[in-house]
C-alpha positions as MATLAB code, in Angstrom:
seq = 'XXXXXXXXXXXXXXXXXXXXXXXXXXXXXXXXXXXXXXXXXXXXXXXXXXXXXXXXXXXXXXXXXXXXXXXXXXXXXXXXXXXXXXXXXXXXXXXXXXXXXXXXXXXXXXXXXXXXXXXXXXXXXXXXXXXXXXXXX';
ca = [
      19.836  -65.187  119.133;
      18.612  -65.871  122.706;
      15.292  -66.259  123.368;
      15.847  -62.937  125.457;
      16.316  -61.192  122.610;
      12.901  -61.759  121.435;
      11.275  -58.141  121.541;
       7.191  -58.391  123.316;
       4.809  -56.534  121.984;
       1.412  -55.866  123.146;
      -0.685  -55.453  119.475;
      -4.052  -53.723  119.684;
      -6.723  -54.971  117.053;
      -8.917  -51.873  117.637;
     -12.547  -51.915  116.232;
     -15.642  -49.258  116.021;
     -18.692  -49.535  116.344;
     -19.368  -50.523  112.260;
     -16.832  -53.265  112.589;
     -13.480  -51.170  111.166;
     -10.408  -51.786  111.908;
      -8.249  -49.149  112.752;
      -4.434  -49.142  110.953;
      -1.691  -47.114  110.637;
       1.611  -46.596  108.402;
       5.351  -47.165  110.389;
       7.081  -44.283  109.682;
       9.947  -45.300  106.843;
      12.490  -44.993  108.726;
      11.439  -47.776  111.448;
      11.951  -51.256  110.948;
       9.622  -52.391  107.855;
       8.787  -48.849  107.348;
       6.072  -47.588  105.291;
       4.044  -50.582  106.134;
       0.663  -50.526  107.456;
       0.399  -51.723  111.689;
      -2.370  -52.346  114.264;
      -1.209  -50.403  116.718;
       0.438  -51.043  120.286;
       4.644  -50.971  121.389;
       7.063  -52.915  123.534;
       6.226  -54.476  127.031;
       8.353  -53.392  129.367;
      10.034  -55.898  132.108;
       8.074  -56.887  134.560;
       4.935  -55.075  133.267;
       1.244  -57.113  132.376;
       0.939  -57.098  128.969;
      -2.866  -56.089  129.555;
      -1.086  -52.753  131.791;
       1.288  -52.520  128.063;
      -1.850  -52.614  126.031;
      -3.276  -50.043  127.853;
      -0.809  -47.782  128.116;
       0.641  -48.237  125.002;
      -2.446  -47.305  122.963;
      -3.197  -44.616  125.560;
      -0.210  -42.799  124.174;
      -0.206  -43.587  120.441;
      -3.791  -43.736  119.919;
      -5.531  -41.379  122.603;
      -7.597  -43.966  123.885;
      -8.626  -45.384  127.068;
      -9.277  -49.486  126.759;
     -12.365  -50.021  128.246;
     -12.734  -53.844  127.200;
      -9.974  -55.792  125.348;
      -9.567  -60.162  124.952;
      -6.661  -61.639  124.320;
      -6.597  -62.566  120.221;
      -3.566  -63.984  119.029;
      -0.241  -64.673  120.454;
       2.741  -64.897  117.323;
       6.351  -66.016  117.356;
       7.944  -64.705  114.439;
      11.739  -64.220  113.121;
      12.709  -61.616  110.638;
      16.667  -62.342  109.397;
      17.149  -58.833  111.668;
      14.554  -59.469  115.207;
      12.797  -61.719  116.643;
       8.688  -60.766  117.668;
       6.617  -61.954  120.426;
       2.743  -60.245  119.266;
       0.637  -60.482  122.182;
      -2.506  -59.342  120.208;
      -5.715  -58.111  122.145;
      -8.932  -57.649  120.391;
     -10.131  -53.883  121.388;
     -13.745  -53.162  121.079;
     -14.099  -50.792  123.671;
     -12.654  -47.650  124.898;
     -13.321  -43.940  125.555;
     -11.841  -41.331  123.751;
     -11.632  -40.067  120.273;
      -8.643  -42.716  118.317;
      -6.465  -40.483  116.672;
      -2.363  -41.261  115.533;
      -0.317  -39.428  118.032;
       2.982  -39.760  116.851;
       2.749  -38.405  113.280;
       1.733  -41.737  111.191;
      -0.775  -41.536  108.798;
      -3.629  -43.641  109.612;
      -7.585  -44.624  108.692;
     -10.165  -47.083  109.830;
     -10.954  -49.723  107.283;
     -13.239  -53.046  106.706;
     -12.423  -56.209  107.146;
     -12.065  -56.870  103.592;
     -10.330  -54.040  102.964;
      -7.025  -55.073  105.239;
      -6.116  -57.075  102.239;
      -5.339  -53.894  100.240;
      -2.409  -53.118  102.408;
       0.904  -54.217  102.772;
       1.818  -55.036  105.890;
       4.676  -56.572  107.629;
       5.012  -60.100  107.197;
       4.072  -61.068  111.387;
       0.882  -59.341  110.852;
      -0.286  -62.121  108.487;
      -1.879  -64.269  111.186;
      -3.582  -61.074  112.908;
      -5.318  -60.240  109.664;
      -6.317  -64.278  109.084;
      -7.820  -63.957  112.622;
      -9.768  -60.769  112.039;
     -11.373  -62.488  108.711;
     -12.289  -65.321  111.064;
     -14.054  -63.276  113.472;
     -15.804  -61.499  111.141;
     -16.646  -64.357  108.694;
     -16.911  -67.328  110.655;
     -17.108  -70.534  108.477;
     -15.680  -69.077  105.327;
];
């Protein structure tokens, strides 16, 4: 595959105000379905992936970023797509977070992500969060 055919994503890693993480499960029938996600969706062409962020979690999350860093950038292959993860850290917005399109979803601890299966790419997000939240260990 070309490089071209590497999908972008814009990842939000979206935190409240008692340090959980909000996750939610890909519907089955999506690729590596019935996995638990941070949300976010594809950046379009020619759009800022800060602008994707925003917009993206604006429509599956009801949210309006009000502060968000950059986190984590990841390259990964799976044997059927390629993944560009342009991960933002979100610990700001307005708006009550809620699942929009129909996933099941919950806000859990730090120590908690390890509970959940989630798709292989999302490995180095979690290792991240950990770091953040337990510098040193």
């Amino acid at each position: 595959m070309a490089n071209s055919d590497r999908i972008h994503v814009a990842v939000g890693v979206i935190e409240n105000a008692d340090g959980q993480i909000f996750i939610s499960r890909r519907h089955q029938h999506l690729h590596q379905g019935d996995k638990w996600e941070f949300p976010g969706g594809k950046v379009e062409p020619g759009e800022a992936v800060y602008r994707a962020l925003c917009r993206e979690l604006r429509e599956e999350c009801n949210i309006d970023v009000q502060d968000a860093t950059p986190l984590t950038v990841i390259y990964h292959d799976y044997a059927d797509k390629r993944v560009l993860l342009d991960v933002w850290r979100v610990t700001r917005f307005n708006g009550q977070v809620q699942q929009r399109e129909g996933q099941e979803w919950r806000w859990v601890s730090v120590p908690e992500l390890g509970a959940y299966r989630f798709p292989e790419a999302n490995q180095d997000i979690i290792g991240k969060i950990q770091d953040l939240a337990f510098p040193g260990l």
